[in-house]
mmCIF file of C-alpha atoms in Angstrom:
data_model
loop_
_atom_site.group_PDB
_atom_site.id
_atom_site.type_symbol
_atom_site.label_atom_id
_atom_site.label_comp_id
_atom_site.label_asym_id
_atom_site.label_seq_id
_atom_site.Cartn_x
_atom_site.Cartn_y
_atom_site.Cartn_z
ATOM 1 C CA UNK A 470 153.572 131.458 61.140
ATOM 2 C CA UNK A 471 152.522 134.735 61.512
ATOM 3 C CA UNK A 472 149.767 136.120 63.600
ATOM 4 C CA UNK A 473 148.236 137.831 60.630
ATOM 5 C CA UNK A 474 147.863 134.724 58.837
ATOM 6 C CA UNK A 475 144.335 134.708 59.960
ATOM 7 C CA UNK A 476 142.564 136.194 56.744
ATOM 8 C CA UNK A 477 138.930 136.608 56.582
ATOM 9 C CA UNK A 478 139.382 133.477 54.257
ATOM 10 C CA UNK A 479 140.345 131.378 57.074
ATOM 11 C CA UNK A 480 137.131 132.692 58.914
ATOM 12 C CA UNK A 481 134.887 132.192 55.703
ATOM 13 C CA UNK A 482 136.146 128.817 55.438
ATOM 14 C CA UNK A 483 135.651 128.250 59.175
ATOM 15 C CA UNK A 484 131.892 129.213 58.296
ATOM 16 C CA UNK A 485 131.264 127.172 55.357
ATOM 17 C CA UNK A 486 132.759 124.120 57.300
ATOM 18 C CA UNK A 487 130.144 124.502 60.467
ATOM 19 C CA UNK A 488 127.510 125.298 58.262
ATOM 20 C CA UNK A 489 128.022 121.588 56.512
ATOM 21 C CA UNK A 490 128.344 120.039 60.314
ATOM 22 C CA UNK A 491 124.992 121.545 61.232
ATOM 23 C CA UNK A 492 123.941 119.799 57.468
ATOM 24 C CA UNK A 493 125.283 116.726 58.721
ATOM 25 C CA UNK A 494 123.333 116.514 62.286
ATOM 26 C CA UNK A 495 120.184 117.168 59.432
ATOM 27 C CA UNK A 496 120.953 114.220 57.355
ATOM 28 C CA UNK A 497 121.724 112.279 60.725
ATOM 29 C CA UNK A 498 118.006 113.304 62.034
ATOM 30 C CA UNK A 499 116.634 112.296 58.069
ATOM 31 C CA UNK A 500 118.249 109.308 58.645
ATOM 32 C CA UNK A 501 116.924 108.145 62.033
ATOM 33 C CA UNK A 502 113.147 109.212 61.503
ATOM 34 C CA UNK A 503 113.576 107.120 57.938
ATOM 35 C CA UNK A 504 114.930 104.164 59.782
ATOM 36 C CA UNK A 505 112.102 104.791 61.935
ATOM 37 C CA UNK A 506 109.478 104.593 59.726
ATOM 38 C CA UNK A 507 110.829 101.382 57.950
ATOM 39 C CA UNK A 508 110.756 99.558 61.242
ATOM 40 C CA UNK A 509 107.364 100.501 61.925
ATOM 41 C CA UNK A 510 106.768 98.917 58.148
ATOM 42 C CA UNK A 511 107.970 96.120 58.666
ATOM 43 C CA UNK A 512 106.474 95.695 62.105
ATOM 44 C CA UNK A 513 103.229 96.422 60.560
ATOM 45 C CA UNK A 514 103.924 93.959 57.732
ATOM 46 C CA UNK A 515 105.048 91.187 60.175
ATOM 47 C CA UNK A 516 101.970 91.640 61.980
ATOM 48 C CA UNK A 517 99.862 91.724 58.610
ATOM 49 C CA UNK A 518 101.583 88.382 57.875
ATOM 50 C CA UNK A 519 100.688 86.436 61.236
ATOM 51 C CA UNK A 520 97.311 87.652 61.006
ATOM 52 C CA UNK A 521 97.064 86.353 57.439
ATOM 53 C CA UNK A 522 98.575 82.783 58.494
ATOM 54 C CA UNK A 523 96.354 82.255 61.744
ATOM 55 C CA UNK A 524 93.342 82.982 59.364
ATOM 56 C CA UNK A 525 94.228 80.405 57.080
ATOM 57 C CA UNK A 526 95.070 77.626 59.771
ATOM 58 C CA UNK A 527 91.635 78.640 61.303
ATOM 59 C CA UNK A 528 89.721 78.438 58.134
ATOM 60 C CA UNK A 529 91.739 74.967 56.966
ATOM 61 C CA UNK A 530 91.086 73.200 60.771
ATOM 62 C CA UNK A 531 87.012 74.685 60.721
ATOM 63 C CA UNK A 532 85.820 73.725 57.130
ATOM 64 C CA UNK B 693 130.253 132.011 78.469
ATOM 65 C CA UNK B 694 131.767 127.915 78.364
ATOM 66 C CA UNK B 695 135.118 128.299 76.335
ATOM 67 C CA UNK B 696 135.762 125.439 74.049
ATOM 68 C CA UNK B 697 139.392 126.297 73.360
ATOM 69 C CA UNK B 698 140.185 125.335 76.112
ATOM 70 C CA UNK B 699 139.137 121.519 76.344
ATOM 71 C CA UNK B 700 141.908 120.122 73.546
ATOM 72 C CA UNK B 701 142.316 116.854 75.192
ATOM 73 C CA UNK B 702 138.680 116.348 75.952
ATOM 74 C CA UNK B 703 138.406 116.832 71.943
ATOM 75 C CA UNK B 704 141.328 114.873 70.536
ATOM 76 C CA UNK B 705 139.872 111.964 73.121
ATOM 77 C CA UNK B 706 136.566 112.701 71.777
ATOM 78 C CA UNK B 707 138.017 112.338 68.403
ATOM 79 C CA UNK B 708 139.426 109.649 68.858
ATOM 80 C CA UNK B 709 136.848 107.296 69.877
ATOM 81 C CA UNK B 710 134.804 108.983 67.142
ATOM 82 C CA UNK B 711 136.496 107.427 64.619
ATOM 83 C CA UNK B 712 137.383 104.407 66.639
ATOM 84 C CA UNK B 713 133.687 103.668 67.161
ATOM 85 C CA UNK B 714 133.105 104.392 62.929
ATOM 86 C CA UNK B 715 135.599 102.032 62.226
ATOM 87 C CA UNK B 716 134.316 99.314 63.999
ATOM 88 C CA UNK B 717 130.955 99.302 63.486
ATOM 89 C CA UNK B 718 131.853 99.299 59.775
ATOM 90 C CA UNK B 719 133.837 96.200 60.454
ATOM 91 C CA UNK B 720 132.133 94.382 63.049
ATOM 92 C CA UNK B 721 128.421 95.313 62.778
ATOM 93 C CA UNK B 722 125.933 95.002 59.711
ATOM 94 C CA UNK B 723 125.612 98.695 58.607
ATOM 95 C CA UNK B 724 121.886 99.866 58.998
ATOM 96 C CA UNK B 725 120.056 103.130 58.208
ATOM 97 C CA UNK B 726 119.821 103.803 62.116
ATOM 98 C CA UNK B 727 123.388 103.287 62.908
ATOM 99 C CA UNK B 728 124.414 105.851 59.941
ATOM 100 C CA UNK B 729 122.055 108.346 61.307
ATOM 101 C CA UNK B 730 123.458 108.042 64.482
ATOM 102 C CA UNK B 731 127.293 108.898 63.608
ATOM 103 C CA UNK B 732 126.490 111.288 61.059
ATOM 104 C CA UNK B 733 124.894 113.154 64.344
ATOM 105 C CA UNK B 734 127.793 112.639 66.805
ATOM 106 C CA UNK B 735 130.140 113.492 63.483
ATOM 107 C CA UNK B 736 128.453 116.873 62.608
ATOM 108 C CA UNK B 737 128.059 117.710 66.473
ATOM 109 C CA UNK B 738 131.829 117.039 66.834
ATOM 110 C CA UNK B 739 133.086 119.006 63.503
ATOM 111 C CA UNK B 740 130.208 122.176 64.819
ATOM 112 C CA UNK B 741 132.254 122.113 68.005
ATOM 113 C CA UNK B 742 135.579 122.009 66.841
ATOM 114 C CA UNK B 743 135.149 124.897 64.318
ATOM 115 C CA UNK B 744 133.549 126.945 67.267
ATOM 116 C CA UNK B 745 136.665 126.486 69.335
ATOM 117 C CA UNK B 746 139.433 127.362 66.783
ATOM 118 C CA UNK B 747 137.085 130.221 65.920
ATOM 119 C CA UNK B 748 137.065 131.319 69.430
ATOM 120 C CA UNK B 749 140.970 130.883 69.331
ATOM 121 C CA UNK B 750 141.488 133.000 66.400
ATOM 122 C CA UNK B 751 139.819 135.801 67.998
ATOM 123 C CA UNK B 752 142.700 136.126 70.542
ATOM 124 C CA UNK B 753 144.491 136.958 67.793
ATOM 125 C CA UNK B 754 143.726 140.083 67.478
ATOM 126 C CA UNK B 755 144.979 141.614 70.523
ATOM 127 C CA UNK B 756 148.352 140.713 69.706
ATOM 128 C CA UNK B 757 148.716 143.300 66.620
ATOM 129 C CA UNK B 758 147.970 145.929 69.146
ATOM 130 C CA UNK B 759 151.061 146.655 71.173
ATOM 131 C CA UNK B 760 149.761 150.170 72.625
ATOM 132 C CA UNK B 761 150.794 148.693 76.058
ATOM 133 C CA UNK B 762 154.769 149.837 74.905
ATOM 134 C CA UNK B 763 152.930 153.467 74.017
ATOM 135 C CA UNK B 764 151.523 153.942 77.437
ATOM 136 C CA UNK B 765 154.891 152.635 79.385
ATOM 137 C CA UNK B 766 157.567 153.932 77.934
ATOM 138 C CA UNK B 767 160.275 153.625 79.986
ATOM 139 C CA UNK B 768 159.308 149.731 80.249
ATOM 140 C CA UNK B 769 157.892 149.204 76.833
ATOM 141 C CA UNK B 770 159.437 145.808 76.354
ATOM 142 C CA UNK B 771 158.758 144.617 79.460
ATOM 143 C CA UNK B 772 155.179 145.189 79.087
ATOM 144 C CA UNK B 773 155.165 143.467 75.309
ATOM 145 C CA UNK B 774 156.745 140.683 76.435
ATOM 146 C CA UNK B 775 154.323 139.898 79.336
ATOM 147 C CA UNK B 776 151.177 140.971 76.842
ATOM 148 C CA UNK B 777 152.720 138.133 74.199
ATOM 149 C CA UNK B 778 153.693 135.351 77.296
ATOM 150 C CA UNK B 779 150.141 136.003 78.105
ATOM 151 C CA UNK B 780 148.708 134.722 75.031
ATOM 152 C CA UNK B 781 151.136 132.072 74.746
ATOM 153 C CA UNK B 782 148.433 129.251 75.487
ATOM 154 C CA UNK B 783 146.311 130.297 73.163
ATOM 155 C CA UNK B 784 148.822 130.576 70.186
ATOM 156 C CA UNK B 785 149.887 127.028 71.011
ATOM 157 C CA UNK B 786 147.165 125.528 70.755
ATOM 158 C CA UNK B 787 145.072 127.400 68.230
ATOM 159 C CA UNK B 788 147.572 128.899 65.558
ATOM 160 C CA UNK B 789 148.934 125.780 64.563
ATOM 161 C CA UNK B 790 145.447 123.882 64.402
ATOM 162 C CA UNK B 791 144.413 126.824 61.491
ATOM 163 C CA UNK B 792 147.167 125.272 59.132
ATOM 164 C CA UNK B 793 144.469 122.658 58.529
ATOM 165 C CA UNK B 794 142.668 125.365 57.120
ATOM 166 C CA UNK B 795 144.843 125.705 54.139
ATOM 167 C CA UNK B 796 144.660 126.171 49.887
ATOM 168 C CA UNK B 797 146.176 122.444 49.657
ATOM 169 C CA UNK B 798 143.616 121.298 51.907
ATOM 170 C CA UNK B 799 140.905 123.399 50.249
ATOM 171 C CA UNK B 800 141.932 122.003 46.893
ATOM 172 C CA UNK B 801 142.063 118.122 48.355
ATOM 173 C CA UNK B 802 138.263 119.157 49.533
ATOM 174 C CA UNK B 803 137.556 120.066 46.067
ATOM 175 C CA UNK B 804 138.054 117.268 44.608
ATOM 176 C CA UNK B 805 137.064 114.866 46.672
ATOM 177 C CA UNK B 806 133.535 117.261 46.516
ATOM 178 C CA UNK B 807 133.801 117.007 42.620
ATOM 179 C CA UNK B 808 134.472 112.928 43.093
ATOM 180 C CA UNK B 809 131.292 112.874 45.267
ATOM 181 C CA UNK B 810 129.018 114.718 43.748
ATOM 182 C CA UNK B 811 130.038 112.891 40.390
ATOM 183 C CA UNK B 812 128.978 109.560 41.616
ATOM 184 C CA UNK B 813 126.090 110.572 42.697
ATOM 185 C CA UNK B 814 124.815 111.912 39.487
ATOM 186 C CA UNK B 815 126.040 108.955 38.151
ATOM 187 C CA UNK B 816 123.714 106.291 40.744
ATOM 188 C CA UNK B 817 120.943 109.113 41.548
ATOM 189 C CA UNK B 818 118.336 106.726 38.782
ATOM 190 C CA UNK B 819 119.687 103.640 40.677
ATOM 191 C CA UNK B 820 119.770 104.014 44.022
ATOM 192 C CA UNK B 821 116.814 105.639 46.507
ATOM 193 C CA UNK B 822 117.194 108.911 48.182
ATOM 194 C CA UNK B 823 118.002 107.329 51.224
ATOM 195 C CA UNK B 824 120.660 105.389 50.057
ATOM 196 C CA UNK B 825 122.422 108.536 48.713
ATOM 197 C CA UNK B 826 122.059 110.596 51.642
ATOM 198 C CA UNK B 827 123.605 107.869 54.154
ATOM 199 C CA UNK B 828 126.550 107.602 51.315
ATOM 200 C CA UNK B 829 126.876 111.469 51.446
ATOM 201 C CA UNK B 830 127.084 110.744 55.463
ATOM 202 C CA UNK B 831 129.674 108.164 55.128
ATOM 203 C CA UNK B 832 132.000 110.684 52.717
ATOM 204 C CA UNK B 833 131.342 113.304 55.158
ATOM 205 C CA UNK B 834 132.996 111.038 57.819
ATOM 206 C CA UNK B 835 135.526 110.709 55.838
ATOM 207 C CA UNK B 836 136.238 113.942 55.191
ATOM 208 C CA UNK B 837 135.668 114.869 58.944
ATOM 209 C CA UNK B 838 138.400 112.650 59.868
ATOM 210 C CA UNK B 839 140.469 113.647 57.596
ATOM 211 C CA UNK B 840 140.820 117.011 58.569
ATOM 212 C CA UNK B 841 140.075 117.026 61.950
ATOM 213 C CA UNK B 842 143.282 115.208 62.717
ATOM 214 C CA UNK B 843 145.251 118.125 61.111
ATOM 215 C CA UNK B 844 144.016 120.686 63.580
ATOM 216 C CA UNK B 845 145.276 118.098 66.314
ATOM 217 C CA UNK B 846 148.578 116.443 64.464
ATOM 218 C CA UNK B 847 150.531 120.048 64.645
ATOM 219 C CA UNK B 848 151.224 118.840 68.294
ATOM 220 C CA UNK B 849 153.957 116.008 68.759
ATOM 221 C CA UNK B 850 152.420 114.354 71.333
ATOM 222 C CA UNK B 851 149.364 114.220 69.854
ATOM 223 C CA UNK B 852 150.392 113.095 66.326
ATOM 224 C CA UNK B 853 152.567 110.204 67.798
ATOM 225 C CA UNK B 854 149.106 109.128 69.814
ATOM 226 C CA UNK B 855 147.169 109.062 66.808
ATOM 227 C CA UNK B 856 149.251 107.584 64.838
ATOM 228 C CA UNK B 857 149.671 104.420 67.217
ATOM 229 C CA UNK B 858 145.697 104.068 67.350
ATOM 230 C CA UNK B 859 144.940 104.964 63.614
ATOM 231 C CA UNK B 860 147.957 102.743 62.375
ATOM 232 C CA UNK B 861 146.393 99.627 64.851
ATOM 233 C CA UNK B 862 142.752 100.527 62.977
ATOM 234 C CA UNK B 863 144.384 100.748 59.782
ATOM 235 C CA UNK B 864 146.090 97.267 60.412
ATOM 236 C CA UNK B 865 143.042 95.893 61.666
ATOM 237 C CA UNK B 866 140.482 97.078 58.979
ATOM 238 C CA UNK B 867 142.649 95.663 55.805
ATOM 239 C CA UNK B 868 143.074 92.481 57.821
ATOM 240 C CA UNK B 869 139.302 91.983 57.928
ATOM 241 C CA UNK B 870 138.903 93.181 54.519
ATOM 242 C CA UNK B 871 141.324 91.223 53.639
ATOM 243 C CA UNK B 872 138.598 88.403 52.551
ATOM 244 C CA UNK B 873 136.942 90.302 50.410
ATOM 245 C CA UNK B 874 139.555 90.356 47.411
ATOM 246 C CA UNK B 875 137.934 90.949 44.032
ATOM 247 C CA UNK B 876 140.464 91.795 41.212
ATOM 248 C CA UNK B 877 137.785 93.669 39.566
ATOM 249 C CA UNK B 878 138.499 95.344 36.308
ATOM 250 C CA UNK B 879 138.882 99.175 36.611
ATOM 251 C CA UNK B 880 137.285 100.558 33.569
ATOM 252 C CA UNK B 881 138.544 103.944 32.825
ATOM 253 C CA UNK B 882 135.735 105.952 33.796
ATOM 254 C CA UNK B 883 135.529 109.971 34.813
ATOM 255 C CA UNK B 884 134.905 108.832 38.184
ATOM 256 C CA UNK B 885 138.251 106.923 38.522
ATOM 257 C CA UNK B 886 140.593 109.820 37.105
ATOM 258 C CA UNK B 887 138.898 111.788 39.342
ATOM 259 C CA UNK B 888 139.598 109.686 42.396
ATOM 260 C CA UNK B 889 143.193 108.853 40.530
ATOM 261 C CA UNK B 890 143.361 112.471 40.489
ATOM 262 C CA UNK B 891 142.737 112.994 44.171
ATOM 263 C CA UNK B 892 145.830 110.288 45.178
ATOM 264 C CA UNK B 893 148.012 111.845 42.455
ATOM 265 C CA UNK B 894 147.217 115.469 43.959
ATOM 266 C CA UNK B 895 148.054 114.431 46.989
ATOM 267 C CA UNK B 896 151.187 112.118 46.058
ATOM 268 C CA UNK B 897 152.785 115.469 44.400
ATOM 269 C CA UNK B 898 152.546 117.385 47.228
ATOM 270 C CA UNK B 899 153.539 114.655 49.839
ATOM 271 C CA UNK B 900 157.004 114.797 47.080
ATOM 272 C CA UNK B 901 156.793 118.345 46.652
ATOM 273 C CA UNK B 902 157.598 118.699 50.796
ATOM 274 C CA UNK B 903 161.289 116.099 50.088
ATOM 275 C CA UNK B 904 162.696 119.327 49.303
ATOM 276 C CA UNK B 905 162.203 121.483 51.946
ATOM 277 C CA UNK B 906 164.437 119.249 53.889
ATOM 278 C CA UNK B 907 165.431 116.006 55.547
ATOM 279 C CA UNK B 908 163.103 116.167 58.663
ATOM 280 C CA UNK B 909 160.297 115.808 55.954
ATOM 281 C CA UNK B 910 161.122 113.191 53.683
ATOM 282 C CA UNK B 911 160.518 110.415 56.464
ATOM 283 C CA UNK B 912 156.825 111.907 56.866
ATOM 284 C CA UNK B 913 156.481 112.255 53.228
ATOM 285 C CA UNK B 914 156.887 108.957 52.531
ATOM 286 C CA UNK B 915 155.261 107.278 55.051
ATOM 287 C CA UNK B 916 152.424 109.198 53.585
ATOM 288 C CA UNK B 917 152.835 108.486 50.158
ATOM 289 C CA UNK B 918 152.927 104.523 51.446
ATOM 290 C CA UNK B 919 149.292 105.078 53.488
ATOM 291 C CA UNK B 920 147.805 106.540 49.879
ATOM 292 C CA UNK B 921 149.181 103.776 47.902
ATOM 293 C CA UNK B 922 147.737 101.372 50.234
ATOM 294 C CA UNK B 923 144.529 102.981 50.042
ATOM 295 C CA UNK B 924 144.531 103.156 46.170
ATOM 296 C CA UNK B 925 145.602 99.230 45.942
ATOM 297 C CA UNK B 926 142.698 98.778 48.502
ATOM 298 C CA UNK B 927 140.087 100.646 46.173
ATOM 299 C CA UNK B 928 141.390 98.835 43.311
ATOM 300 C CA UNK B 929 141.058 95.024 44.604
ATOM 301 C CA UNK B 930 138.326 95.021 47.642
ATOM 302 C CA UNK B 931 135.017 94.975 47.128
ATOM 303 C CA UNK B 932 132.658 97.856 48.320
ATOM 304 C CA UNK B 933 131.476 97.141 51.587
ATOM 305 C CA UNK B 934 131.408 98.235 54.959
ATOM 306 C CA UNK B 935 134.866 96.776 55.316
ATOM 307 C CA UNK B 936 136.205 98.822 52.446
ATOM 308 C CA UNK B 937 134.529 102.044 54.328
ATOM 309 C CA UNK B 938 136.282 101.052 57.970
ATOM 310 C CA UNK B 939 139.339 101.301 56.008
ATOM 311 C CA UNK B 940 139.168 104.761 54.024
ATOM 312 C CA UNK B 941 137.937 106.797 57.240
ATOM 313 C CA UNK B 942 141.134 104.719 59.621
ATOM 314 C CA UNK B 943 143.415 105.211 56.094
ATOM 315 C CA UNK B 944 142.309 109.141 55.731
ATOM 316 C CA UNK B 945 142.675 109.773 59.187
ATOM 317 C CA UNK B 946 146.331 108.187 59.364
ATOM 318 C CA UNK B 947 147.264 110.064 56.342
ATOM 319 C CA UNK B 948 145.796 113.186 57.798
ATOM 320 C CA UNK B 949 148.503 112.902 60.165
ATOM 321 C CA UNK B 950 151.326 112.587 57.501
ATOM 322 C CA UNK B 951 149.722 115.486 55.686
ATOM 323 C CA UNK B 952 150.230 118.217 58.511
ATOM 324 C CA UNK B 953 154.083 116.539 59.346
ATOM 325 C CA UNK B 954 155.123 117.076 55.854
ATOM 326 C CA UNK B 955 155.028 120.708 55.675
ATOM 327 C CA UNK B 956 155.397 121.933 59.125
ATOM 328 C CA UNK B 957 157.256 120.589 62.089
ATOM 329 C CA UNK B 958 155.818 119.218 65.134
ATOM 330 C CA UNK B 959 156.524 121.755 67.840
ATOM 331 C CA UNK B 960 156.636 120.731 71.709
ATOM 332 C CA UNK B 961 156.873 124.635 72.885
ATOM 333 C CA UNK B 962 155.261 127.263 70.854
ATOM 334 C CA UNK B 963 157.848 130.109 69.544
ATOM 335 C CA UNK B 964 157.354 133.070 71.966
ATOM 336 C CA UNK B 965 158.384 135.930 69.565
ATOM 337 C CA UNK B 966 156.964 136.193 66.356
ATOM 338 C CA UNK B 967 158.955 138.834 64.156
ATOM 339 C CA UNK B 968 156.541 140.102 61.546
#
């Protein structure tokens, strides 16, 4: 291989290839904050849910 | 300033359990949102790295056009070239042979696995939600990641006999557990499959195209044209799951290594003199 064989192509390449890494840590960081927010969802909605079943025991045992 | 060209065991190591850790949490854990996010981090932090160091390699390239060292001295003008090229010796070794990654065939295997991916997602965009594209855009990037990656490390013999052993045992280990997920679906003939059947052919003519440059690498060709028959049989039959994904990012990887062996030797000592 010859030293020359390093063509502003190579480096161009090089370029395009970090700029879809630094793309990737985005998505990665989309990812997380989405996963996130679901959890707190479905925290919220599990919480939602007990509050709506001790309601109804309490209103079946009191009237 | 911290040189990263330096550190090529740290990074094959670190590249290593990379795709280790991808493989099994495909297999062995359900896949989540989170856990997605997670690799696609330590996956783009990893590629960011690597492309720094063999960036910071190819700029010691440079010097070695120059050889005004024989104009100054000339009564010792080789003597003087020869130190200036043992010098850089290191950095040849373990940079120049890492840029064949960076290659038109590779380019053009990029290309169409691009064209496959962006395909399929115009296809499922009205199907799926936006965050079910962008972790399958994560999970092709992996792919893709390992795949080449493991060319800018395979050059070395050493190295590529290392991978090989832990990439052939994840390999092994991911159709095994897929194994139980057999569906002998139908393939319908669809612009998504010739593409992918496009991809495997691409990449079956060039593993044939390298028989005959010589005997040292047929063997390599066709272990490589076995690992991309295995991997089309496997997206023919299995059904697409995490399992399915543990084996195309251990499969791509393994091939990866196949890929670099089949057009260049493996070289244990770098050539000192390059005639140009």
């Amino acid at each position: 291989m010859r030293i020359s064989d390093v063509t502003s192509t190579k480096r161009s390449a090089m370029f395009l290839i970090a700029l879809f890494s630094c793309f990737q840590i985005i998505i990665g960081f989309i990812l997380i904050t989405s996963e996130s927010h679901d959890i707190v969802v479905s925290n919220n909605k599990a919480l939602e849910n007990i509050i709506i079943t001790d309601a109804k025991t309490y209103l079946r045992d009191n009237l | 300033m911290i040189s990263y060209y330096n550190s090529k065991h740290p990074g094959l190591f670190i590249y290593v359990t990379l795709v280790i850790i991808s493989v099994l949490s495909f297999l062995f854990t359900p896949i989540s949102t989170l856990q997605i996010g997670v690799l696609s981090i330590l996956w783009g932090s990893f590629i960011f790295m690597r492309v720094l160091s063999l960036y910071e390699v190819s700029e010691h390239f440079l010097p070695f056009l120059k050889t005004s060292h024989s104009k100054d001295n000339n009564g010792s003008a080789l003597a003087h070239d020869l130190i200036h090229r043992m010098k850089g010796e290191n950095h040849m070794k373990r940079g120049a042979f890492a840029l064949k990654s960076i290659e038109g065939r590779t380019f053009f295997w990029f290309m169409l696995a691009f064209i496959y991916v962006i395909y399929s997602f115009y296809l499922s965009h009205d199907f799926i939600s936006k965050t079910m594209l962008i972790q399958n855009f994560s999970m092709f990037f992996m792919i893709g990641a390992g795949f080449w990656v493991g060319q800018t490390y395979a050059y070395s013999d050493h190295a590529s006999k290392f991978l090989f052993v832990v990439f052939a045992c994840l390999f092994g280990v991911s159709l095994f557990e897929a194994s139980g997920y057999i569906n002998f679906k139908a393939i319908a003939l669809s612009e998504l499959s010739i593409i992918l059947a496009s991809l495997i052919a691409y990449c079956a003519f060039i593993l044939l195209y390298s028989c005959i440059r010589g005997a040292s690498y047929i063997a390599n060709a066709l272990i490589g044209l076995v690992i991309i028959t295995i991997l089309s049989i496997s997206w023919m039959v299995l059904e697409n799951n995490s399992q399915t994904m543990a084996i195309w990012i251990s499969g791509w990887s393994l091939f990866s290594i196949f890929w670099v062996r089949s057009r260049c030797r493996t070289y244990k000592k770098y050539k000192l003199y390059q005639c140009q």
